[in-house]
PDB file of N, CA and C in Angstrom:
ATOM      1  N   MET C  81       1.019  -1.208   0.146  1.00 74.00           N
ATOM      2  CA  MET C  81       0.306   0.062   0.273  1.00 74.00           C
ATOM      3  C   MET C  81       0.536   1.177  -0.052  1.00 74.00           C
ATOM      4  N   SER C  82       0.597   1.825  -0.788  1.00 77.00           N
ATOM      5  CA  SER C  82       1.138   3.342  -0.807  1.00 77.00           C
ATOM      6  C   SER C  82       0.559   4.473  -0.294  1.00 77.00           C
ATOM      7  N   ARG C  83       1.454   5.900   0.329  1.00 89.00           N
ATOM      8  CA  ARG C  83       1.106   6.932   0.920  1.00 89.00           C
ATOM      9  C   ARG C  83       1.701   7.915   0.411  1.00 89.00           C
ATOM     10  N   ALA C  84       1.015   8.994   0.162  1.00 92.00           N
ATOM     11  CA  ALA C  84       1.312  10.538  -0.201  1.00 92.00           C
ATOM     12  C   ALA C  84       2.165  11.030   1.158  1.00 92.00           C
ATOM     13  N   VAL C  85       3.286  11.651   0.168  1.00 91.00           N
ATOM     14  CA  VAL C  85       4.063  12.078   1.256  1.00 91.00           C
ATOM     15  C   VAL C  85       4.639  13.585   0.656  1.00 91.00           C
ATOM     16  N   ALA C  86       4.859  14.626   1.142  1.00 95.00           N
ATOM     17  CA  ALA C  86       5.310  15.670   0.518  1.00 95.00           C
ATOM     18  C   ALA C  86       6.868  15.480   0.757  1.00 95.00           C
ATOM     19  N   VAL C  87       7.640  16.059  -0.491  1.00 95.00           N
ATOM     20  CA  VAL C  87       8.872  16.112  -0.419  1.00 95.00           C
ATOM     21  C   VAL C  87       9.315  17.386  -1.380  1.00 95.00           C
ATOM     22  N   ARG C  88      10.819  17.561  -1.219  1.00 95.00           N
ATOM     23  CA  ARG C  88      11.451  19.055  -2.076  1.00 95.00           C
ATOM     24  C   ARG C  88      12.425  18.507  -2.759  1.00 95.00           C
ATOM     25  N   VAL C  89      12.549  18.835  -3.950  1.00 97.00           N
ATOM     26  CA  VAL C  89      13.922  18.712  -4.846  1.00 97.00           C
ATOM     27  C   VAL C  89      14.948  19.653  -4.433  1.00 97.00           C
ATOM     28  N   LEU C  90      15.870  19.142  -3.750  1.00 95.00           N
ATOM     29  CA  LEU C  90      16.772  20.092  -3.208  1.00 95.00           C
ATOM     30  C   LEU C  90      17.671  20.510  -4.437  1.00 95.00           C
ATOM     31  N   LEU C  91      18.176  19.565  -5.486  1.00 97.00           N
ATOM     32  CA  LEU C  91      18.878  20.266  -6.313  1.00 97.00           C
ATOM     33  C   LEU C  91      19.420  19.443  -7.220  1.00 97.00           C
ATOM     34  N   LEU C  92      19.923  19.130  -8.369  1.00 98.00           N
ATOM     35  CA  LEU C  92      20.203  18.276  -9.893  1.00 98.00           C
ATOM     36  C   LEU C  92      21.509  18.331  -9.374  1.00 98.00           C
ATOM     37  N   LEU C  93      21.991  16.765  -9.644  1.00 97.00           N
ATOM     38  CA  LEU C  93      23.421  16.450 -10.107  1.00 97.00           C
ATOM     39  C   LEU C  93      23.524  15.862 -11.330  1.00 97.00           C
ATOM     40  N   GLY C  94      23.832  16.302 -12.273  1.00 96.00           N
ATOM     41  CA  GLY C  94      24.087  15.375 -13.288  1.00 96.00           C
ATOM     42  C   GLY C  94      22.482  15.391 -13.963  1.00 96.00           C
ATOM     43  N   ASP C  95      22.179  13.931 -14.559  1.00 97.00           N
ATOM     44  CA  ASP C  95      20.614  13.520 -14.506  1.00 97.00           C
ATOM     45  C   ASP C  95      19.870  13.133 -13.530  1.00 97.00           C
ATOM     46  N   GLN C  96      20.560  13.322 -12.509  1.00 98.00           N
ATOM     47  CA  GLN C  96      19.592  13.183 -10.764  1.00 98.00           C
ATOM     48  C   GLN C  96      19.554  14.124 -10.166  1.00 98.00           C
ATOM     49  N   ALA C  97      17.903  13.799  -9.696  1.00 98.00           N
ATOM     50  CA  ALA C  97      17.257  14.979  -8.417  1.00 98.00           C
ATOM     51  C   ALA C  97      17.404  14.412  -7.684  1.00 98.00           C
ATOM     52  N   GLU C  98      18.142  15.067  -6.207  1.00 97.00           N
ATOM     53  CA  GLU C  98      18.045  14.750  -4.950  1.00 97.00           C
ATOM     54  C   GLU C  98      16.617  15.342  -4.355  1.00 97.00           C
ATOM     55  N   ILE C  99      16.388  14.546  -3.600  1.00 96.00           N
ATOM     56  CA  ILE C  99      14.945  14.702  -2.942  1.00 96.00           C
ATOM     57  C   ILE C  99      15.062  14.238  -1.570  1.00 96.00           C
ATOM     58  N   VAL C 100      14.268  15.330  -0.903  1.00 93.00           N
ATOM     59  CA  VAL C 100      13.974  14.969   0.878  1.00 93.00           C
ATOM     60  C   VAL C 100      12.951  15.129   1.080  1.00 93.00           C
ATOM     61  N   ALA C 101      12.507  14.856   2.137  1.00 88.00           N
ATOM     62  CA  ALA C 101      10.886  15.052   2.863  1.00 88.00           C
ATOM     63  C   ALA C 101      10.873  16.565   3.068  1.00 88.00           C
ATOM     64  N   ASP C 102       9.520  17.123   2.925  1.00 87.00           N
ATOM     65  CA  ASP C 102       9.431  18.441   3.060  1.00 87.00           C
ATOM     66  C   ASP C 102       8.979  18.702   4.714  1.00 87.00           C
ATOM     67  N   VAL C 103      10.266  18.499   5.216  1.00 81.00           N
ATOM     68  CA  VAL C 103      10.300  18.601   6.802  1.00 81.00           C
ATOM     69  C   VAL C 103      11.015  19.499   7.193  1.00 81.00           C
ATOM     70  N   PRO C 104      11.552  20.163   8.505  1.00 81.00           N
ATOM     71  CA  PRO C 104      12.304  21.135   8.890  1.00 81.00           C
ATOM     72  C   PRO C 104      13.665  20.382   8.852  1.00 81.00           C
ATOM     73  N   PRO C 105      14.561  20.807   8.369  1.00 80.00           N
ATOM     74  CA  PRO C 105      16.161  20.384   8.325  1.00 80.00           C
ATOM     75  C   PRO C 105      16.349  19.581   9.210  1.00 80.00           C
ATOM     76  N   GLU C 106      16.303  19.490  10.257  1.00 84.00           N
ATOM     77  CA  GLU C 106      16.816  19.031  11.661  1.00 84.00           C
ATOM     78  C   GLU C 106      15.836  17.455  11.904  1.00 84.00           C
ATOM     79  N   GLU C 107      14.663  17.614  10.987  1.00 80.00           N
ATOM     80  CA  GLU C 107      14.296  16.188  11.021  1.00 80.00           C
ATOM     81  C   GLU C 107      14.322  15.327   9.261  1.00 80.00           C
ATOM     82  N   ARG C 108      15.147  16.115   8.653  1.00 79.00           N
ATOM     83  CA  ARG C 108      15.422  14.843   7.362  1.00 79.00           C
ATOM     84  C   ARG C 108      16.418  14.112   7.556  1.00 79.00           C
ATOM     85  N   THR C 109      16.352  13.069   6.894  1.00 82.00           N
ATOM     86  CA  THR C 109      17.291  12.199   6.377  1.00 82.00           C
ATOM     87  C   THR C 109      17.913  12.127   5.629  1.00 82.00           C
ATOM     88  N   GLU C 110      18.719  11.368   4.955  1.00 89.00           N
ATOM     89  CA  GLU C 110      19.913  11.839   3.467  1.00 89.00           C
ATOM     90  C   GLU C 110      18.913  12.175   2.335  1.00 89.00           C
ATOM     91  N   PRO C 111      19.152  12.987   1.689  1.00 93.00           N
ATOM     92  CA  PRO C 111      18.621  12.778   0.178  1.00 93.00           C
ATOM     93  C   PRO C 111      18.449  11.856  -0.445  1.00 93.00           C
ATOM     94  N   ALA C 112      17.764  11.389  -1.149  1.00 94.00           N
ATOM     95  CA  ALA C 112      17.377  10.031  -2.129  1.00 94.00           C
ATOM     96  C   ALA C 112      17.403  10.646  -3.298  1.00 94.00           C
ATOM     97  N   ARG C 113      18.084   9.821  -4.586  1.00 97.00           N
ATOM     98  CA  ARG C 113      18.410  10.530  -5.591  1.00 97.00           C
ATOM     99  C   ARG C 113      17.495   9.472  -6.681  1.00 97.00           C
ATOM    100  N   TYR C 114      16.709  10.398  -7.752  1.00 97.00           N
ATOM    101  CA  TYR C 114      15.734   9.958  -8.609  1.00 97.00           C
ATOM    102  C   TYR C 114      16.284  10.454  -9.915  1.00 97.00           C
ATOM    103  N   PRO C 115      16.056   9.382 -11.117  1.00 98.00           N
ATOM    104  CA  PRO C 115      15.964  10.063 -12.329  1.00 98.00           C
ATOM    105  C   PRO C 115      15.257  11.557 -12.690  1.00 98.00           C
ATOM    106  N   ALA C 116      15.936  12.385 -12.693  1.00 98.00           N
ATOM    107  CA  ALA C 116      15.507  14.045 -13.101  1.00 98.00           C
ATOM    108  C   ALA C 116      14.302  13.992 -14.098  1.00 98.00           C
ATOM    109  N   ALA C 117      14.331  13.107 -15.385  1.00 98.00           N
ATOM    110  CA  ALA C 117      13.526  13.206 -16.082  1.00 98.00           C
ATOM    111  C   ALA C 117      12.256  12.603 -15.956  1.00 98.00           C
ATOM    112  N   GLU C 118      12.569  11.498 -15.083  1.00 97.00           N
ATOM    113  CA  GLU C 118      11.140  10.931 -14.804  1.00 97.00           C
ATOM    114  C   GLU C 118      10.546  11.776 -13.550  1.00 97.00           C
ATOM    115  N   VAL C 119      10.904  12.137 -12.871  1.00 98.00           N
ATOM    116  CA  VAL C 119      10.173  12.815 -11.999  1.00 98.00           C
ATOM    117  C   VAL C 119       9.609  14.008 -12.701  1.00 98.00           C
ATOM    118  N   ALA C 120      10.491  14.807 -13.536  1.00 98.00           N
ATOM    119  CA  ALA C 120       9.990  15.846 -14.195  1.00 98.00           C
ATOM    120  C   ALA C 120       8.819  15.507 -15.137  1.00 98.00           C
ATOM    121  N   GLU C 121       8.998  14.836 -15.881  1.00 98.00           N
ATOM    122  CA  GLU C 121       8.098  14.012 -16.774  1.00 98.00           C
ATOM    123  C   GLU C 121       6.468  14.015 -15.974  1.00 98.00           C
ATOM    124  N   ALA C 122       6.672  13.001 -14.983  1.00 97.00           N
ATOM    125  CA  ALA C 122       5.215  12.825 -14.171  1.00 97.00           C
ATOM    126  C   ALA C 122       4.772  14.070 -13.561  1.00 97.00           C
ATOM    127  N   ALA C 123       5.541  15.126 -13.022  1.00 97.00           N
ATOM    128  CA  ALA C 123       5.027  16.364 -12.442  1.00 97.00           C
ATOM    129  C   ALA C 123       4.468  17.140 -13.438  1.00 97.00           C
ATOM    130  N   GLY C 124       5.082  16.896 -14.580  1.00 97.00           N
ATOM    131  CA  GLY C 124       4.528  17.824 -15.889  1.00 97.00           C
ATOM    132  C   GLY C 124       5.381  19.191 -16.049  1.00 97.00           C
ATOM    133  N   VAL C 125       6.628  18.842 -15.408  1.00 97.00           N
ATOM    134  CA  VAL C 125       7.395  20.177 -15.674  1.00 97.00           C
ATOM    135  C   VAL C 125       8.767  20.101 -16.310  1.00 97.00           C
ATOM    136  N   PRO C 126       9.501  20.975 -17.116  1.00 98.00           N
ATOM    137  CA  PRO C 126      10.548  21.088 -17.336  1.00 98.00           C
ATOM    138  C   PRO C 126      11.787  20.495 -16.659  1.00 98.00           C
ATOM    139  N   VAL C 127      12.804  19.581 -16.766  1.00 98.00           N
ATOM    140  CA  VAL C 127      13.316  19.322 -15.715  1.00 98.00           C
ATOM    141  C   VAL C 127      14.621  20.489 -15.367  1.00 98.00           C
ATOM    142  N   GLU C 128      14.693  21.518 -16.105  1.00 96.00           N
ATOM    143  CA  GLU C 128      15.511  22.598 -15.498  1.00 96.00           C
ATOM    144  C   GLU C 128      15.003  23.183 -14.169  1.00 96.00           C
ATOM    145  N   THR C 129      13.560  23.301 -14.140  1.00 97.00           N
ATOM    146  CA  THR C 129      13.140  24.029 -13.801  1.00 97.00           C
ATOM    147  C   THR C 129      13.013  23.298 -11.735  1.00 97.00           C
ATOM    148  N   LEU C 130      12.953  21.727 -11.674  1.00 97.00           N
ATOM    149  CA  LEU C 130      12.858  20.740 -10.583  1.00 97.00           C
ATOM    150  C   LEU C 130      13.469  21.260  -9.106  1.00 97.00           C
ATOM    151  N   ALA C 131      14.536  21.909  -9.461  1.00 97.00           N
ATOM    152  CA  ALA C 131      15.540  22.327  -8.196  1.00 97.00           C
ATOM    153  C   ALA C 131      14.098  23.226  -7.106  1.00 97.00           C
ATOM    154  N   GLY C 132      14.398  22.606  -6.167  1.00 96.00           N
ATOM    155  CA  GLY C 132      13.739  23.870  -5.120  1.00 96.00           C
ATOM    156  C   GLY C 132      11.989  23.608  -5.012  1.00 96.00           C
ATOM    157  N   ARG C 133      11.571  22.831  -6.157  1.00 97.00           N
ATOM    158  CA  ARG C 133      10.274  22.776  -5.930  1.00 97.00           C
ATOM    159  C   ARG C 133       9.747  21.648  -5.129  1.00 97.00           C
ATOM    160  N   ARG C 134       8.280  21.782  -4.519  1.00 97.00           N
ATOM    161  CA  ARG C 134       7.895  20.990  -3.619  1.00 97.00           C
ATOM    162  C   ARG C 134       6.928  20.108  -4.690  1.00 97.00           C
ATOM    163  N   LEU C 135       6.692  19.004  -3.839  1.00 97.00           N
ATOM    164  CA  LEU C 135       6.056  17.887  -4.920  1.00 97.00           C
ATOM    165  C   LEU C 135       5.344  17.021  -3.889  1.00 97.00           C
ATOM    166  N   ILE C 136       4.584  16.316  -4.047  1.00 97.00           N
ATOM    167  CA  ILE C 136       3.723  15.196  -3.667  1.00 97.00           C
ATOM    168  C   ILE C 136       4.190  13.964  -4.495  1.00 97.00           C
ATOM    169  N   ALA C 137       4.574  12.882  -3.799  1.00 96.00           N
ATOM    170  CA  ALA C 137       5.009  11.384  -4.060  1.00 96.00           C
ATOM    171  C   ALA C 137       4.446  10.386  -3.484  1.00 96.00           C
ATOM    172  N   ASP C 138       4.123   9.168  -4.205  1.00 94.00           N
ATOM    173  CA  ASP C 138       3.360   8.225  -3.202  1.00 94.00           C
ATOM    174  C   ASP C 138       4.690   7.230  -2.995  1.00 94.00           C
ATOM    175  N   ALA C 139       4.761   6.708  -1.485  1.00 90.00           N
ATOM    176  CA  ALA C 139       5.983   6.188  -1.074  1.00 90.00           C
ATOM    177  C   ALA C 139       5.245   4.953  -0.833  1.00 90.00           C
ATOM    178  N   GLY C 140       5.786   3.595  -1.547  1.00 89.00           N
ATOM    179  CA  GLY C 140       5.502   2.214  -1.630  1.00 89.00           C
ATOM    180  C   GLY C 140       5.823   1.633  -0.117  1.00 89.00           C
ATOM    181  N   ASP C 141       5.874   0.361  -0.215  1.00 87.00           N
ATOM    182  CA  ASP C 141       6.255  -0.411   1.573  1.00 87.00           C
ATOM    183  C   ASP C 141       7.826  -0.275   1.548  1.00 87.00           C
ATOM    184  N   ASP C 142       8.050  -0.206   0.318  1.00 86.00           N
ATOM    185  CA  ASP C 142       9.633   0.040   0.376  1.00 86.00           C
ATOM    186  C   ASP C 142      10.171   1.177   0.379  1.00 86.00           C
ATOM    187  N   ASP C 143       9.127   2.049   0.575  1.00 82.00           N
ATOM    188  CA  ASP C 143       9.651   3.680   0.711  1.00 82.00           C
ATOM    189  C   ASP C 143      10.588   4.106  -0.448  1.00 82.00           C
ATOM    190  N   ARG C 144      10.314   3.632  -1.753  1.00 90.00           N
ATOM    191  CA  ARG C 144      10.535   4.063  -2.737  1.00 90.00           C
ATOM    192  C   ARG C 144       9.371   5.206  -3.387  1.00 90.00           C
ATOM    193  N   LEU C 145       9.599   6.304  -3.721  1.00 94.00           N
ATOM    194  CA  LEU C 145       8.916   6.881  -4.342  1.00 94.00           C
ATOM    195  C   LEU C 145       8.692   7.203  -5.598  1.00 94.00           C
ATOM    196  N   SER C 146       6.922   7.265  -6.143  1.00 95.00           N
ATOM    197  CA  SER C 146       6.681   7.470  -7.399  1.00 95.00           C
ATOM    198  C   SER C 146       5.722   8.346  -7.589  1.00 95.00           C
ATOM    199  N   GLY C 147       4.733   8.303  -8.669  1.00 95.00           N
ATOM    200  CA  GLY C 147       3.653   9.269  -8.508  1.00 95.00           C
ATOM    201  C   GLY C 147       3.768  10.198  -8.358  1.00 95.00           C
ATOM    202  N   TRP C 148       5.008  11.365  -8.995  1.00 97.00           N
ATOM    203  CA  TRP C 148       5.346  12.574  -8.993  1.00 97.00           C
ATOM    204  C   TRP C 148       4.106  13.230  -9.056  1.00 97.00           C
ATOM    205  N   ARG C 149       3.701  14.514  -8.213  1.00 97.00           N
ATOM    206  CA  ARG C 149       3.023  15.821  -8.878  1.00 97.00           C
ATOM    207  C   ARG C 149       3.264  16.815  -7.882  1.00 97.00           C
ATOM    208  N   LEU C 150       2.685  18.002  -8.846  1.00 96.00           N
ATOM    209  CA  LEU C 150       2.901  19.471  -8.033  1.00 96.00           C
ATOM    210  C   LEU C 150       2.424  19.316  -6.797  1.00 96.00           C
ATOM    211  N   ALA C 151       2.955  19.914  -5.756  1.00 92.00           N
ATOM    212  CA  ALA C 151       2.336  20.020  -4.495  1.00 92.00           C
ATOM    213  C   ALA C 151       1.412  21.463  -4.567  1.00 92.00           C
TER     214      ALA C 151
END
């Protein structure tokens, strides 16, 4: 079963987007990396505009994110 989580794209590193939970910095864990093109396509935005965006994603049982959409 998946659950919706708020996330933020910290930055782009090459073709990867570094993503963290959209929580106060002291509550964050290490960023996870996802293919920037995949995230951008799902959210309906250009890749170059991803950095700094707030998104909603679906977290699966394994905590992998998918189903990216604008927050």
